[in-house]
Amino acid sequence: MKRIPHTVGILLFTLGQLALGQSQKGIWLTDVASKALDSKAGIEEVVQRCKSYGIDQIYVVVWNRGYTLYPSAHMEKTFGRKVAPRFANRDMLQELIEIAHANGLQVHAWFEFGFSSSYQESDGGHILQSKPAWRAIDNEGKLVSKNGFQWMNAFHPEVQGFLLALITEVVENYAVDGIQGDDRLPANPSTAGYDKFTLAQYKAEHDDAMPPMDYKDPEWVDWRAKRLNLFAQKVYKTVKSINPDIVVSMAPSIFPWSKEEYLQDWPTWVKNRWVDVIIPQVYRYDIKAYTQTLDSNLDFMPQGKRTALVPGVLLKVNDYSPSKRFLKQMVKANRKRGLTSEVFFFYEGLQEHDRFFGKLYSKIK
């Protein structure tokens, strides 16, 4: 059954705030290294903690390691796997939306794995076992694997259609306030593109010439990045055609590294209005590196659109968590540049900084 958005007014308010650069505080909520989503009680605790800390935007993972974290008719039809086993017999996404909205918080469906099919599965997991033609191929004829992630071919129309169908399914069936891609959507490692389909496309546009074996060749990088730009445009237009009030955000790597390594030309997405909010992952370990990275990425924002950039701030990864002093420095650096918003990675780090978020965060100017 299609779920009708709880109030159009709140959605319009949210989009207006984001567009105007007014204060929005966000957190990424994932099922990795966290049990927060494992029960309704856990979700209630998440919402209450976020509310007490002034966090009003929750970016929750809905697509991870080849599974949806919500019951998906499309996944069931295509792969016979309705939902990640961990969330069987529940609709985690619906639970979160209902509880968050009742407390005035917004929920964004975060398609974390994007065009990645698996993590640390050499064969690409169940998706590429079922659909071997979907494999991303490198210049040695091997399945593309980078930093432990195995990849689908982001240039293949069937693969694009699959991801777009998942996004559409969520937008049509849940009262989400936004959808989000990240450094894997839209993306492909720059080692990809040597599969038969993509090679044929390239040759058709280059007098039957093969692309360079050097996957970092600038023109070859640009050719592939432009195809992912078109997918970013398609995602945006598809979502807005269903519900123009839904915020489309992307959380890519920092530029130009994002394009060189993952073919993510996100300044073009911003320039062409194929994204409402861009949240680059400004993950650095000292304030000098943080400010330099933030400033360089602000320089890539089109004139008049700086406030559409919301810094992604690293709050916790593995055993690392920034000091209270460094955390305060990063937020103050954002405010100094006229940025009133940030999104923190990730939820579990909030508990380690109870005093900062409970007493200091909202007061930083």
mmCIF file of C-alpha atoms in Angstrom, residues 2-179:
data_model
loop_
_atom_site.group_PDB
_atom_site.id
_atom_site.type_symbol
_atom_site.label_atom_id
_atom_site.label_comp_id
_atom_site.label_asym_id
_atom_site.label_seq_id
_atom_site.Cartn_x
_atom_site.Cartn_y
_atom_site.Cartn_z
ATOM 1 C CA LYS A 2 1.301 3.441 -0.864
ATOM 2 C CA ARG A 3 2.042 5.549 2.179
ATOM 3 C CA ILE A 4 0.991 9.181 1.862
ATOM 4 C CA PRO A 5 3.447 11.832 3.144
ATOM 5 C CA HIS A 6 2.527 12.944 6.644
ATOM 6 C CA THR A 7 2.290 16.628 5.786
ATOM 7 C CA VAL A 8 3.221 18.473 2.653
ATOM 8 C CA GLY A 9 3.803 21.560 4.789
ATOM 9 C CA ILE A 10 6.682 20.028 6.728
ATOM 10 C CA LEU A 11 8.297 18.808 3.529
ATOM 11 C CA LEU A 12 8.050 22.238 1.925
ATOM 12 C CA PHE A 13 9.461 23.795 5.080
ATOM 13 C CA THR A 14 12.416 21.413 5.045
ATOM 14 C CA LEU A 15 13.222 21.999 1.389
ATOM 15 C CA GLY A 16 12.943 25.728 1.892
ATOM 16 C CA GLN A 17 15.323 25.667 4.833
ATOM 17 C CA LEU A 18 17.879 23.610 2.942
ATOM 18 C CA ALA A 19 17.658 25.794 -0.134
ATOM 19 C CA LEU A 20 18.086 28.957 1.928
ATOM 20 C CA GLY A 21 21.001 27.549 3.864
ATOM 21 C CA GLN A 22 19.218 27.773 7.213
ATOM 22 C CA SER A 23 20.383 25.619 10.060
ATOM 23 C CA GLN A 24 19.966 21.881 9.530
ATOM 24 C CA LYS A 25 21.813 19.386 11.710
ATOM 25 C CA GLY A 26 22.142 15.832 10.426
ATOM 26 C CA ILE A 27 23.461 12.420 11.387
ATOM 27 C CA TRP A 28 24.132 9.275 9.374
ATOM 28 C CA LEU A 29 22.501 6.193 10.849
ATOM 29 C CA THR A 30 23.823 2.833 9.678
ATOM 30 C CA ASP A 31 23.518 -0.837 10.579
ATOM 31 C CA VAL A 32 27.299 -1.306 10.584
ATOM 32 C CA ALA A 33 29.010 -1.120 13.984
ATOM 33 C CA SER A 34 25.664 -0.172 15.487
ATOM 34 C CA LYS A 35 22.612 -1.977 16.855
ATOM 35 C CA ALA A 36 20.469 1.165 16.936
ATOM 36 C CA LEU A 37 18.173 -0.066 14.157
ATOM 37 C CA ASP A 38 17.713 -3.584 15.515
ATOM 38 C CA SER A 39 14.533 -2.831 17.452
ATOM 39 C CA LYS A 40 11.753 -0.301 17.731
ATOM 40 C CA ALA A 41 13.043 0.595 21.173
ATOM 41 C CA GLY A 42 16.453 1.284 19.664
ATOM 42 C CA ILE A 43 14.893 3.559 17.062
ATOM 43 C CA GLU A 44 12.989 5.437 19.751
ATOM 44 C CA GLU A 45 16.255 5.977 21.601
ATOM 45 C CA VAL A 46 17.894 7.290 18.409
ATOM 46 C CA VAL A 47 15.126 9.792 17.829
ATOM 47 C CA GLN A 48 15.065 11.032 21.411
ATOM 48 C CA ARG A 49 18.848 11.445 21.523
ATOM 49 C CA CYS A 50 18.885 13.314 18.218
ATOM 50 C CA LYS A 51 16.020 15.523 19.321
ATOM 51 C CA SER A 52 17.712 16.408 22.605
ATOM 52 C CA TYR A 53 20.925 17.307 20.763
ATOM 53 C CA GLY A 54 19.236 19.468 18.127
ATOM 54 C CA ILE A 55 19.838 16.902 15.343
ATOM 55 C CA ASP A 56 16.815 17.195 13.058
ATOM 56 C CA GLN A 57 17.880 15.265 9.945
ATOM 57 C CA ILE A 58 18.439 11.485 10.018
ATOM 58 C CA TYR A 59 20.131 9.916 6.993
ATOM 59 C CA VAL A 60 19.332 6.239 7.399
ATOM 60 C CA VAL A 61 20.861 3.431 5.362
ATOM 61 C CA VAL A 62 18.353 1.552 3.204
ATOM 62 C CA TRP A 63 20.698 -0.277 0.784
ATOM 63 C CA ASN A 64 23.731 -2.176 2.016
ATOM 64 C CA ARG A 65 25.825 -5.174 0.907
ATOM 65 C CA GLY A 66 23.378 -6.283 -1.759
ATOM 66 C CA TYR A 67 20.252 -6.048 0.386
ATOM 67 C CA THR A 68 17.581 -3.504 1.120
ATOM 68 C CA LEU A 69 16.936 -2.794 4.792
ATOM 69 C CA TYR A 70 13.236 -2.326 4.073
ATOM 70 C CA PRO A 71 10.899 -4.951 2.529
ATOM 71 C CA SER A 72 11.406 -4.498 -1.210
ATOM 72 C CA ALA A 73 9.056 -5.940 -3.808
ATOM 73 C CA HIS A 74 11.609 -5.068 -6.498
ATOM 74 C CA MET A 75 14.412 -6.989 -4.767
ATOM 75 C CA GLU A 76 12.120 -9.937 -4.173
ATOM 76 C CA LYS A 77 11.093 -10.015 -7.834
ATOM 77 C CA THR A 78 14.626 -9.573 -9.178
ATOM 78 C CA PHE A 79 16.722 -11.580 -6.724
ATOM 79 C CA GLY A 80 14.269 -13.414 -4.467
ATOM 80 C CA ARG A 81 15.562 -11.528 -1.423
ATOM 81 C CA LYS A 82 12.941 -9.241 0.043
ATOM 82 C CA VAL A 83 14.948 -7.711 2.876
ATOM 83 C CA ALA A 84 18.269 -8.091 4.679
ATOM 84 C CA PRO A 85 17.957 -11.120 7.008
ATOM 85 C CA ARG A 86 18.748 -8.940 9.998
ATOM 86 C CA PHE A 87 15.528 -6.998 9.398
ATOM 87 C CA ALA A 88 13.224 -9.860 8.492
ATOM 88 C CA ASN A 89 9.638 -9.579 9.738
ATOM 89 C CA ARG A 90 10.026 -5.822 10.297
ATOM 90 C CA ASP A 91 9.790 -2.614 8.308
ATOM 91 C CA MET A 92 12.596 -0.683 9.956
ATOM 92 C CA LEU A 93 12.243 2.288 7.612
ATOM 93 C CA GLN A 94 8.549 2.737 8.318
ATOM 94 C CA GLU A 95 9.150 2.474 12.058
ATOM 95 C CA LEU A 96 11.809 5.176 11.928
ATOM 96 C CA ILE A 97 9.719 7.512 9.774
ATOM 97 C CA GLU A 98 6.716 7.277 12.077
ATOM 98 C CA ILE A 99 8.716 7.866 15.253
ATOM 99 C CA ALA A 100 10.905 10.602 13.770
ATOM 100 C CA HIS A 101 8.002 12.521 12.248
ATOM 101 C CA ALA A 102 6.036 12.339 15.484
ATOM 102 C CA ASN A 103 8.985 14.150 17.094
ATOM 103 C CA GLY A 104 9.514 16.722 14.344
ATOM 104 C CA LEU A 105 12.587 15.074 12.782
ATOM 105 C CA GLN A 106 13.112 14.396 9.093
ATOM 106 C CA VAL A 107 14.215 11.109 7.493
ATOM 107 C CA HIS A 108 16.339 10.727 4.350
ATOM 108 C CA ALA A 109 16.725 7.323 2.681
ATOM 109 C CA TRP A 110 20.458 6.808 2.234
ATOM 110 C CA PHE A 111 21.386 4.370 -0.554
ATOM 111 C CA GLU A 112 24.791 3.769 0.982
ATOM 112 C CA PHE A 113 26.120 0.979 -1.228
ATOM 113 C CA GLY A 114 25.024 2.579 -4.486
ATOM 114 C CA PHE A 115 26.595 0.696 -7.398
ATOM 115 C CA SER A 116 28.631 -1.541 -5.091
ATOM 116 C CA SER A 117 27.276 -5.085 -4.939
ATOM 117 C CA SER A 118 29.179 -6.452 -1.962
ATOM 118 C CA TYR A 119 31.920 -5.953 0.577
ATOM 119 C CA GLN A 120 34.835 -8.371 0.852
ATOM 120 C CA GLU A 121 33.157 -10.990 -1.334
ATOM 121 C CA SER A 122 35.529 -11.794 -4.173
ATOM 122 C CA ASP A 123 32.732 -12.920 -6.492
ATOM 123 C CA GLY A 124 30.647 -9.780 -5.945
ATOM 124 C CA GLY A 125 28.054 -11.447 -3.751
ATOM 125 C CA HIS A 126 24.647 -12.794 -4.676
ATOM 126 C CA ILE A 127 23.842 -9.948 -7.108
ATOM 127 C CA LEU A 128 26.772 -10.586 -9.434
ATOM 128 C CA GLN A 129 26.417 -14.328 -9.035
ATOM 129 C CA SER A 130 22.893 -13.934 -10.407
ATOM 130 C CA LYS A 131 23.757 -11.207 -12.947
ATOM 131 C CA PRO A 132 27.337 -11.749 -14.151
ATOM 132 C CA ALA A 133 26.753 -9.353 -17.071
ATOM 133 C CA TRP A 134 26.397 -6.572 -14.483
ATOM 134 C CA ARG A 135 30.026 -6.860 -13.360
ATOM 135 C CA ALA A 136 32.273 -3.805 -13.569
ATOM 136 C CA ILE A 137 35.494 -4.830 -15.318
ATOM 137 C CA ASP A 138 38.967 -3.291 -15.028
ATOM 138 C CA ASN A 139 41.744 -3.040 -17.624
ATOM 139 C CA GLU A 140 42.982 -6.519 -16.676
ATOM 140 C CA GLY A 141 39.599 -8.086 -17.334
ATOM 141 C CA LYS A 142 38.890 -8.580 -13.625
ATOM 142 C CA LEU A 143 35.935 -7.691 -11.445
ATOM 143 C CA VAL A 144 36.448 -4.176 -10.102
ATOM 144 C CA SER A 145 37.207 -4.273 -6.387
ATOM 145 C CA LYS A 146 38.434 -1.233 -4.470
ATOM 146 C CA ASN A 147 38.966 -0.779 -0.738
ATOM 147 C CA GLY A 148 37.153 -4.052 -0.131
ATOM 148 C CA PHE A 149 34.069 -3.128 -2.206
ATOM 149 C CA GLN A 150 33.043 -5.046 -5.337
ATOM 150 C CA TRP A 151 31.248 -3.135 -8.046
ATOM 151 C CA MET A 152 28.465 -3.379 -10.584
ATOM 152 C CA ASN A 153 28.888 -1.645 -13.923
ATOM 153 C CA ALA A 154 27.390 1.800 -13.334
ATOM 154 C CA PHE A 155 27.326 2.507 -17.085
ATOM 155 C CA HIS A 156 25.059 -0.412 -17.944
ATOM 156 C CA PRO A 157 21.404 0.571 -18.473
ATOM 157 C CA GLU A 158 20.097 -2.496 -16.628
ATOM 158 C CA VAL A 159 22.209 -1.689 -13.581
ATOM 159 C CA GLN A 160 21.124 1.926 -13.647
ATOM 160 C CA GLY A 161 17.520 0.834 -14.021
ATOM 161 C CA PHE A 162 17.865 -1.446 -11.014
ATOM 162 C CA LEU A 163 19.150 1.311 -8.711
ATOM 163 C CA LEU A 164 16.601 3.772 -10.043
ATOM 164 C CA ALA A 165 13.814 1.254 -9.354
ATOM 165 C CA LEU A 166 14.918 0.949 -5.723
ATOM 166 C CA ILE A 167 14.937 4.726 -5.313
ATOM 167 C CA THR A 168 11.534 5.003 -6.981
ATOM 168 C CA GLU A 169 10.137 2.267 -4.763
ATOM 169 C CA VAL A 170 11.135 4.135 -1.609
ATOM 170 C CA VAL A 171 9.858 7.495 -2.831
ATOM 171 C CA GLU A 172 6.510 6.030 -3.874
ATOM 172 C CA ASN A 173 5.920 3.904 -0.793
ATOM 173 C CA TYR A 174 7.416 5.804 2.136
ATOM 174 C CA ALA A 175 6.950 9.316 3.495
ATOM 175 C CA VAL A 176 10.659 10.055 3.313
ATOM 176 C CA ASP A 177 11.770 13.670 3.356
ATOM 177 C CA GLY A 178 14.734 13.004 1.102
ATOM 178 C CA ILE A 179 16.849 10.458 -0.712
#
